[in-house]
Coordinates of C-alpha atoms in Angstrom, one line a residue:
Chain B
M1482 CA -22.8 18.3 -17.3
P1483 CA -24.0 18.5 -13.7
P1484 CA -23.3 21.8 -12.3
E1485 CA -21.2 21.2 -9.5
S1486 CA -18.7 18.4 -9.1
L1487 CA -20.0 15.1 -7.5
T1488 CA -17.0 13.8 -6.3
N1489 CA -15.9 13.0 -2.6
E1490 CA -12.9 15.3 -2.1
A1491 CA -15.4 18.0 -3.7
I1492 CA -17.6 17.7 -0.8
A1493 CA -14.8 18.8 1.8
E1494 CA -13.4 21.1 -0.7
R1495 CA -17.1 22.8 -1.5
L1496 CA -17.3 22.7 2.7
T1497 CA -14.2 24.3 3.9
S1498 CA -14.4 27.1 0.9
T1499 CA -17.7 27.9 2.2
A1500 CA -16.7 27.9 5.4
L1501 CA -14.0 30.6 4.5
K1502 CA -16.3 32.5 2.9
S1503 CA -18.9 32.7 5.3
L1504 CA -16.2 34.0 7.8
K1505 CA -15.2 36.2 5.2
K1506 CA -18.4 38.0 5.0
G1507 CA -19.2 37.7 8.9
T1508 CA -22.2 35.5 8.4
I1509 CA -20.4 33.0 10.6
K1510 CA -18.2 33.2 13.7
K1511 CA -14.7 32.1 14.2
K1512 CA -14.6 29.7 17.3
N1513 CA -11.4 28.5 19.4
L1514 CA -10.1 25.4 18.6
I1515 CA -7.9 23.0 21.0
Y1516 CA -6.0 20.2 19.3
L1517 CA -4.8 18.1 22.0
E1518 CA -2.3 15.6 20.8
L1519 CA -2.4 12.4 24.0
N1520 CA -0.6 9.0 23.8
G1521 CA 0.3 8.6 19.9
C1522 CA 2.7 8.8 16.9
S1523 CA 1.0 12.4 16.3
G1524 CA 0.6 10.5 12.7
N1525 CA -2.9 12.6 12.6
I1526 CA -1.7 16.3 13.2
I1527 CA 0.9 15.1 10.3
S1528 CA -1.6 13.8 8.0
L1529 CA -3.6 16.8 8.5
L1530 CA -0.3 19.0 7.9
N1531 CA -0.4 16.9 4.5
G1532 CA -3.5 18.7 3.4
Q1533 CA -4.2 20.8 0.0
N1534 CA -3.2 24.2 -1.1
P1535 CA -3.5 26.6 0.9
D1536 CA -1.8 24.3 3.7
F1537 CA -3.2 23.1 6.7
E1538 CA -2.0 25.6 9.1
Y1539 CA -3.2 28.4 7.3
T1540 CA -6.6 26.7 6.6
L1541 CA -7.1 25.9 10.3
N1542 CA -6.1 29.1 11.4
S1543 CA -8.7 31.2 9.0
M1544 CA -11.3 28.7 9.7
V1545 CA -11.0 28.8 13.5
D1546 CA -8.5 30.3 16.1
L1547 CA -6.1 27.5 17.0
K1548 CA -5.3 28.0 20.8
F1549 CA -3.3 25.1 21.6
C1550 CA -1.6 22.0 19.3
N1551 CA 1.3 20.5 20.8
S1552 CA 2.9 20.3 17.2
L1553 CA 2.2 23.3 15.7
M1554 CA 2.3 25.9 18.5
A1555 CA 5.7 28.3 19.1
A1556 CA 5.5 28.4 22.9
E1557 CA 7.4 25.7 24.5
G1558 CA 7.2 24.0 28.6
E1559 CA 5.3 25.7 30.6
R1560 CA 4.6 29.0 28.7
A1561 CA 2.5 26.5 26.2
I1562 CA 0.5 24.8 29.0
E1563 CA -0.2 28.2 30.3
K1564 CA -2.0 28.9 26.8
L1565 CA -3.8 26.1 27.2
I1566 CA -5.1 26.5 30.6
K1567 CA -5.9 30.1 29.4
A1568 CA -7.8 29.0 26.4
M1569 CA -10.2 27.3 29.1
D1570 CA -11.7 30.7 29.8
E1571 CA -13.5 31.2 26.6
E1572 CA -16.0 28.8 24.5
Y1573 CA -14.1 26.2 22.5
I1574 CA -14.1 23.4 20.3
L1575 CA -11.9 20.4 21.7
A1576 CA -10.1 17.8 18.8
V1577 CA -7.9 15.0 20.6
E1578 CA -6.0 12.9 19.0
G1579 CA -3.9 10.2 20.4
A1580 CA -5.6 7.7 23.2
V1581 CA -5.8 8.1 27.1
A1582 CA -3.1 6.4 28.9
L1583 CA -4.5 5.1 32.1
K1584 CA -1.7 3.4 33.8
N1585 CA -0.2 4.6 37.3
N1586 CA -2.7 7.7 37.2
G1587 CA -2.2 8.7 33.5
L1588 CA 1.7 9.3 34.3
Y1589 CA 2.7 7.2 31.3
N1590 CA 1.6 10.1 29.2
I1591 CA 2.5 13.9 30.1
I1592 CA 2.0 16.6 28.0
G1593 CA 3.7 19.1 30.0
N1594 CA 4.2 20.5 33.4
W1595 CA 1.7 23.1 35.3
Q1596 CA 3.1 24.5 38.3
G1597 CA 5.9 22.5 38.9
K1598 CA 3.6 19.4 38.4
P1599 CA 3.4 17.1 35.4
L1600 CA -0.1 17.2 33.7
T1601 CA -0.9 13.9 32.2
G1602 CA -3.1 13.1 29.3
L1603 CA -5.8 11.9 31.1
Q1604 CA -6.2 15.1 33.2
A1605 CA -5.8 17.5 30.2
A1606 CA -8.5 15.0 28.6
Q1607 CA -11.0 15.2 31.7
M1608 CA -10.6 19.0 32.3
L1609 CA -10.4 19.9 29.1
G1610 CA -13.5 17.3 27.7
E1611 CA -15.9 18.4 30.1
K1612 CA -15.8 22.3 29.5
A1613 CA -15.8 21.9 25.4
S1614 CA -18.8 23.0 23.7
H1615 CA -18.2 20.3 20.9
I1616 CA -15.7 17.7 20.6
F1617 CA -13.7 15.6 18.0
A1618 CA -12.0 12.6 18.9
V1619 CA -9.5 12.2 15.8
G1620 CA -8.2 8.8 14.4
A1621 CA -8.1 5.3 15.7
C1622 CA -6.3 6.1 19.0
A1623 CA -8.9 8.6 20.1
T1624 CA -11.4 7.0 18.8
H1625 CA -11.2 3.7 20.3
G1626 CA -7.5 3.3 21.7
G1627 CA -6.2 2.1 18.3
V1628 CA -2.6 0.8 17.8
S1629 CA -2.0 2.7 21.5
A1630 CA -4.4 0.1 23.2
A1631 CA -3.0 -2.9 20.9
K1632 CA -2.1 -5.9 23.0
P1633 CA -1.0 -6.3 25.4
N1634 CA -1.2 -2.5 25.8
P1635 CA 1.4 -1.7 28.6
S1636 CA 0.0 1.8 29.3
Q1637 CA -3.5 0.6 29.7
S1638 CA -4.7 3.2 26.7
V1639 CA -8.2 3.5 25.9
G1640 CA -10.4 5.5 23.7
L1641 CA -11.4 9.1 24.7
Q1642 CA -15.0 8.4 25.3
Q1643 CA -14.2 6.3 27.9
V1644 CA -12.9 9.1 30.1
L1645 CA -15.5 11.3 29.3
P1646 CA -18.4 8.8 29.2
N1647 CA -21.4 11.3 29.4
K1648 CA -20.0 13.3 26.9
K1649 CA -21.2 13.6 23.1
M1650 CA -18.6 13.2 20.4
I1651 CA -17.9 13.3 17.0
K1652 CA -15.7 10.6 16.0
L1653 CA -13.1 10.4 13.1
P1654 CA -11.3 6.8 13.2
G1655 CA -8.7 6.2 10.5
C1656 CA -4.7 5.6 11.1
P1657 CA -4.5 8.4 10.5
V1658 CA -7.0 10.4 9.7
H1659 CA -7.8 11.8 6.0
P1660 CA -7.4 15.8 6.1
D1661 CA -10.7 16.2 4.3
W1662 CA -12.8 14.1 7.2
F1663 CA -11.6 16.9 9.7
L1664 CA -11.5 19.6 8.0
G1665 CA -14.7 18.6 6.4
T1666 CA -16.2 17.4 9.7
L1667 CA -15.3 21.1 11.4
A1668 CA -16.3 22.8 8.4
H1669 CA -19.8 21.6 8.8
L1670 CA -19.8 22.1 12.3
L1671 CA -19.0 26.2 11.8
L1672 CA -21.6 26.0 9.3
Y1673 CA -24.5 24.1 10.1
G1674 CA -23.9 22.2 13.0
E1675 CA -23.3 19.2 14.0
P1676 CA -23.5 16.8 10.9
E1677 CA -25.5 13.8 11.0
T1678 CA -23.2 10.6 11.9
D1679 CA -24.4 6.8 12.7
N1680 CA -24.6 4.9 15.6
L1681 CA -21.0 4.7 16.4
D1682 CA -21.0 8.5 15.9
R1683 CA -19.2 8.9 12.6
P1684 CA -20.2 11.8 10.1
L1685 CA -22.4 10.2 8.0
M1686 CA -21.0 12.0 5.1
F1687 CA -17.5 10.1 5.0
Y1688 CA -18.3 7.1 6.6
S1689 CA -21.5 6.0 5.2
T1690 CA -20.3 3.4 2.8
L1691 CA -18.4 0.0 2.7
I1692 CA -14.8 0.5 1.4
H1693 CA -16.0 -3.1 -0.9
D1694 CA -18.8 -1.2 -2.3
R1695 CA -16.7 1.3 -4.0
C1696 CA -13.9 -0.8 -4.8
P1697 CA -12.8 -0.9 -8.5
R1698 CA -11.6 -4.4 -8.1
R1699 CA -15.1 -5.6 -6.8
P1700 CA -16.0 -7.3 -10.5
F1701 CA -13.2 -9.7 -9.4
F1702 CA -14.7 -10.2 -5.9
D1703 CA -18.1 -10.9 -7.7
R1704 CA -17.0 -13.2 -9.9
G1705 CA -14.7 -15.0 -7.7
I1706 CA -11.4 -14.2 -9.3
F1707 CA -8.7 -13.5 -6.0
A1708 CA -4.7 -12.7 -6.0
E1709 CA -2.8 -15.1 -5.0
K1710 CA 0.0 -12.5 -4.0
L1711 CA 0.6 -9.3 -3.6
G1712 CA 1.0 -7.3 -6.8
E1713 CA -1.7 -9.4 -8.7
K1714 CA -4.5 -6.7 -10.0
T1715 CA -7.4 -8.9 -9.3
C1716 CA -9.5 -8.9 -5.8
L1717 CA -7.3 -9.0 -2.4
F1718 CA -9.9 -10.5 -0.3
K1719 CA -8.6 -13.9 -0.1
L1720 CA -5.0 -12.4 1.2
G1721 CA -7.1 -10.6 3.8
C1722 CA -8.2 -7.2 2.8
R1723 CA -10.7 -5.7 5.1
G1724 CA -12.5 -3.5 2.6
P1725 CA -15.8 -5.2 3.1
V1726 CA -15.9 -4.5 7.0
T1727 CA -14.3 -1.4 6.7
R1728 CA -17.0 1.8 6.7
V1729 CA -15.0 5.3 4.5
D1730 CA -14.6 6.4 1.1
C1731 CA -10.7 6.0 0.2
P1732 CA -11.9 4.0 -3.0
T1733 CA -13.3 7.4 -4.1
R1734 CA -11.2 9.8 -1.8
Q1735 CA -7.8 8.6 -2.2
W1736 CA -4.9 9.9 -0.4
N1737 CA -1.9 12.2 -0.3
G1738 CA -3.7 15.1 -2.4
H1739 CA -6.2 12.5 -4.0
V1740 CA -3.5 10.7 -5.8
N1741 CA -3.6 7.3 -4.6
W1742 CA -4.8 4.7 -2.0
P1743 CA -4.0 1.4 -0.6
I1744 CA -5.8 -1.3 -3.0
G1745 CA -4.6 1.4 -5.9
D1746 CA -1.5 0.5 -5.0
N1747 CA -1.9 -3.2 -4.6
T1748 CA -1.8 -3.8 -0.8
P1749 CA -5.1 -5.3 0.9
C1750 CA -7.0 -2.5 3.2
I1751 CA -5.9 -2.9 6.5
G1752 CA -9.1 -1.8 8.1
C1753 CA -7.5 0.9 9.7
A1754 CA -11.0 3.1 10.1
Q1755 CA -12.5 0.4 11.6
F1756 CA -13.5 0.3 15.6
G1757 CA -11.1 -2.4 17.1
F1758 CA -8.0 -1.6 14.5
P1759 CA -5.1 -2.8 14.6
D1760 CA -6.1 -6.2 16.6
A1761 CA -9.4 -6.8 15.4
M1762 CA -8.1 -6.7 11.5
A1763 CA -5.0 -9.0 12.1
P1764 CA -3.8 -10.6 9.9
F1765 CA -3.1 -7.6 7.6
I1766 CA -2.1 -10.2 5.3
S1767 CA -2.1 -14.0 5.0
Y1768 CA -0.4 -15.7 2.0
D1769 CA -1.6 -19.4 3.1
T1770 CA -5.8 -19.5 2.1
T1771 CA -5.7 -19.7 -1.2
R1772 CA -2.2 -21.0 -2.0
V1773 CA -2.2 -24.9 -1.6
V1774 CA 0.9 -26.1 0.1
K1775 CA 2.3 -29.4 -0.8
N1776 CA 2.5 -32.5 1.8
E1777 CA 0.0 -30.7 4.0
Chain D
M1166 CA -17.6 -14.7 -33.2
N1167 CA -14.9 -14.8 -30.8
N1168 CA -14.8 -13.7 -27.6
I1169 CA -12.7 -10.6 -27.9
E1170 CA -15.4 -9.5 -30.6
M1171 CA -17.9 -10.1 -27.5
I1172 CA -16.1 -8.1 -25.4
R1173 CA -15.3 -5.6 -27.3
M1174 CA -19.2 -5.2 -27.7
Q1175 CA -19.9 -5.4 -24.4
I1176 CA -17.7 -2.5 -23.9
N1177 CA -19.3 -0.5 -26.6
Y1178 CA -22.8 -1.2 -24.9
L1179 CA -21.3 0.2 -21.8
V1180 CA -20.1 3.2 -22.9
T1181 CA -23.2 4.0 -24.7
Q1182 CA -25.1 3.4 -21.4
A1183 CA -22.7 5.4 -19.3
R1184 CA -23.0 8.4 -22.2
H1185 CA -26.7 8.3 -22.1
D1186 CA -26.3 8.0 -18.1
I1187 CA -23.9 11.2 -17.9
Y1188 CA -26.5 13.2 -20.2
T1189 CA -29.6 11.9 -17.8
L1190 CA -27.6 13.3 -15.1
S1191 CA -27.2 16.5 -16.4
T1192 CA -30.9 17.2 -17.4
L1193 CA -32.3 15.5 -13.9
S1194 CA -34.6 17.8 -12.1
D1195 CA -35.9 14.9 -9.9
T1196 CA -32.8 14.1 -7.4
S1197 CA -34.4 11.2 -6.1
M1198 CA -33.3 9.3 -9.2
K1199 CA -29.6 10.3 -8.7
P1200 CA -27.9 7.8 -6.3
Q1201 CA -29.5 5.1 -8.8
I1202 CA -28.2 6.7 -11.8
L1203 CA -24.3 7.1 -10.4
Q1204 CA -24.2 3.1 -9.1
R1205 CA -25.0 2.4 -12.3
L1206 CA -22.5 4.7 -13.7
W1207 CA -20.2 2.9 -11.0
D1208 CA -20.9 -0.7 -12.2
A1209 CA -20.5 0.0 -15.8
L1210 CA -17.1 1.7 -15.4
S1211 CA -16.1 -1.2 -12.9
T1212 CA -16.7 -3.7 -15.4
I1213 CA -15.3 -1.6 -18.5
H1214 CA -12.2 -1.6 -16.4
F1215 CA -12.4 -5.2 -15.7
L1216 CA -12.8 -6.1 -19.1
S1217 CA -10.3 -3.8 -20.1
D1218 CA -7.6 -5.8 -18.1
W1219 CA -8.8 -9.3 -19.1
L1220 CA -8.4 -8.0 -23.1
A1221 CA -4.8 -6.7 -21.7
N1222 CA -4.1 -9.8 -20.2
Q1223 CA -5.4 -11.8 -23.4
A1224 CA -3.4 -9.5 -25.8
K1225 CA 0.1 -10.7 -23.4
T1226 CA -0.8 -14.2 -23.7
S1227 CA -2.0 -14.3 -27.4
S1228 CA 1.4 -14.1 -28.7
H1229 CA 2.2 -17.9 -26.8
N1230 CA -1.3 -19.4 -27.7
L1231 CA -3.3 -17.8 -30.5
S1232 CA -5.8 -20.8 -31.3
S1233 CA -7.5 -21.3 -27.7
Q1234 CA -9.0 -18.3 -25.8
P1235 CA -10.4 -19.7 -22.1
S1236 CA -14.0 -18.0 -22.0
I1237 CA -14.4 -15.1 -19.1
P1238 CA -16.3 -16.7 -16.4
G1239 CA -19.8 -15.2 -15.9
L1240 CA -19.8 -13.1 -18.8
S1241 CA -20.6 -15.4 -21.7
G1242 CA -24.3 -15.8 -21.0
A1243 CA -25.3 -12.2 -20.4
L1244 CA -23.4 -11.0 -23.9
Y1245 CA -26.8 -12.1 -25.8
Q1246 CA -29.3 -10.7 -23.7
S1247 CA -30.8 -7.1 -24.7
Q1248 CA -30.2 -5.9 -21.5
I1249 CA -26.9 -6.2 -19.6
P1250 CA -27.8 -7.6 -16.1
P1251 CA -26.4 -5.9 -12.9
I1252 CA -23.3 -7.4 -11.6
T1253 CA -24.5 -9.6 -8.1
P1254 CA -22.2 -11.7 -6.0
L1255 CA -22.0 -15.1 -6.9
P1256 CA -25.0 -17.0 -5.6
T1257 CA -24.6 -19.1 -2.6
P1258 CA -24.5 -22.7 -3.4
P1259 CA -27.6 -24.7 -2.8
I1260 CA -28.1 -26.6 0.2
S1261 CA -28.5 -29.7 -0.6
Q1262 CA -29.8 -32.3 2.2
S1263 CA -27.2 -35.1 1.2
N1264 CA -24.8 -32.7 2.3
Q1265 CA -25.7 -32.5 5.5
R1266 CA -22.9 -34.3 7.3
T1267 CA -21.8 -34.0 10.8
F1268 CA -18.6 -32.9 12.4
T1269 CA -16.7 -33.3 15.8
I1270 CA -15.5 -30.1 16.9
G1271 CA -11.8 -31.7 16.1
E1272 CA -13.1 -32.2 12.6
L1273 CA -14.4 -28.7 12.6
A1274 CA -10.9 -27.4 13.8
T1275 CA -9.6 -28.4 10.5
F1276 CA -11.4 -26.3 8.3
T1277 CA -9.4 -23.2 8.8
G1278 CA -9.5 -22.0 5.4
K1279 CA -5.7 -22.3 5.4
N1280 CA -3.5 -24.1 2.3
G1281 CA -6.5 -23.9 0.0
R1282 CA -9.1 -25.5 2.6
P1283 CA -12.5 -24.3 3.2
A1284 CA -13.4 -22.2 6.3
Y1285 CA -16.0 -23.6 8.1
V1286 CA -17.6 -22.0 11.7
A1287 CA -20.2 -23.4 13.9
V1288 CA -23.3 -21.5 15.7
N1289 CA -25.8 -22.8 17.8
G1290 CA -25.2 -26.6 16.3
I1291 CA -25.1 -25.8 12.8
V1292 CA -21.6 -25.5 10.6
Y1293 CA -21.6 -23.2 8.2
D1294 CA -19.2 -22.4 5.2
V1295 CA -17.6 -18.8 5.3
T1296 CA -15.0 -19.4 2.7
N1297 CA -16.2 -16.6 0.4
N1298 CA -18.1 -14.4 2.8
R1299 CA -17.1 -10.8 2.5
A1300 CA -16.6 -10.4 6.2
W1301 CA -14.3 -13.2 6.5
A1302 CA -11.2 -12.1 4.4
A1303 CA -8.4 -14.8 4.8
A1304 CA -10.8 -16.8 6.9
T1305 CA -10.5 -14.3 10.0
H1306 CA -13.2 -12.2 11.0
F1307 CA -12.4 -9.1 13.9
G1308 CA -9.5 -11.7 15.5
L1309 CA -11.4 -14.6 15.3
I1310 CA -10.4 -17.5 12.9
A1311 CA -12.4 -20.3 11.2
G1312 CA -12.7 -23.8 12.2
K1313 CA -14.5 -23.1 15.7
D1314 CA -17.8 -23.1 17.6
Y1315 CA -18.5 -19.1 17.6
T1316 CA -22.0 -19.6 19.4
Q1317 CA -21.3 -17.3 22.1
E1318 CA -19.5 -14.6 19.9
F1319 CA -22.4 -14.7 18.1
A1320 CA -24.7 -14.0 20.8
S1321 CA -22.4 -10.9 22.2
C1322 CA -22.3 -9.4 19.1
H1323 CA -24.9 -10.2 16.6
A1324 CA -27.5 -10.9 19.3
G1325 CA -31.2 -11.5 17.2
Q1326 CA -29.2 -10.9 13.5
Q1327 CA -30.4 -14.2 12.4
S1328 CA -30.5 -12.6 8.8
I1329 CA -26.3 -12.8 9.4
L1330 CA -26.8 -16.8 9.4
A1331 CA -29.6 -17.5 6.9
A1332 CA -27.4 -15.9 4.2
L1333 CA -24.5 -18.4 4.9
P1334 CA -24.5 -22.1 3.4
V1335 CA -25.0 -24.6 5.9
V1336 CA -22.8 -27.7 5.3
G1337 CA -23.8 -29.5 8.2
R1338 CA -24.1 -30.1 12.1
L1339 CA -21.8 -29.9 15.3
V1340 CA -21.9 -33.0 17.2

């Protein structure tokens, strides 16, 4: 048998456990992390909290020093923003989830008050982004606008890169991001530096293969056997499955503690880890392609 | 030999191959071969999964109809060969010159891929069939719907990537 597990989850697990061991031994140093939540649903931090044993907050705090996180920190109000401003005095890694709202100079997304004035997501993204040693755009909204920027986009939301055009960043699309994609990339950064990325700045170790190429229902596609309605066990392509255009490792990684994933539960892939989601991935489900409607 | 017996033989063959691949992986010193062997293992497992589902369906329906068993598409030829060919996507249908019909933009608009109709799109005056193209699930592609001329869109997104068009079956010309 191969000496080490070759599964996808094993890769992320190996990375995080190696990072934790190296930190304990002192061969690598802990870095500060600022986790900023901007215009979005906080789905990514919720997904991350759903991580494995030991729980996410423990993993995160033992791998890095979490200096600021809208959802996880105990401080509130101006005292929380004070911590955020203070964290900028030292070197830090910046992780941003949510889009940047541009409407009314950013006033559609206020993350707190600083010196009596509202601090907008736009200000925070630019201020923190300029000084960060490394930047992670976490989830669909941060990487390309995502759901926050879906039509008609009343807040004029954009992806993080648009307000930091000259900064290099690692993009982790997904709605939400899988805990492994974030923790694995973070561990890689601590251990070996920035991971290898594709031309869209996505780490190759998680985003290199198409869902379609690893789909357990691929033999049905190859033989032209398509499901006509949800619940059928054959290929969901004619219902609008976006697996053929979505590059990420869901079929082998799986969700909720590596239990299952959308196609495993009989629903088509909606392409949430693809740039352009959700508008460009619509319609998510289509019932009129294979079915022949009478009198038409 | 009936169909079920042949499926069993195929599954046995795939299991033997998978065992051998696992053994090879465990003794492998040249890691360059690893991705290929893993891919073959994956394909073998996928096919076993497909065949077992098919067998389960047969078992379900056999109580109703024992005499006639429909043949399984794309497999019967492979069963008699000593080497199981890798799974490949269905070949695109050959382009027959007699099929070079012409379309007006109005006619093209009816080929939306809806209600069982094929999905056609036009680029640079050529009409292509995207019905079973993997990037056109539900006859849509990144917000575009079938039945239209996408010359501009193709140029703005896939400029110079003629190989994409070369892989599509041609159904006619746009006039």
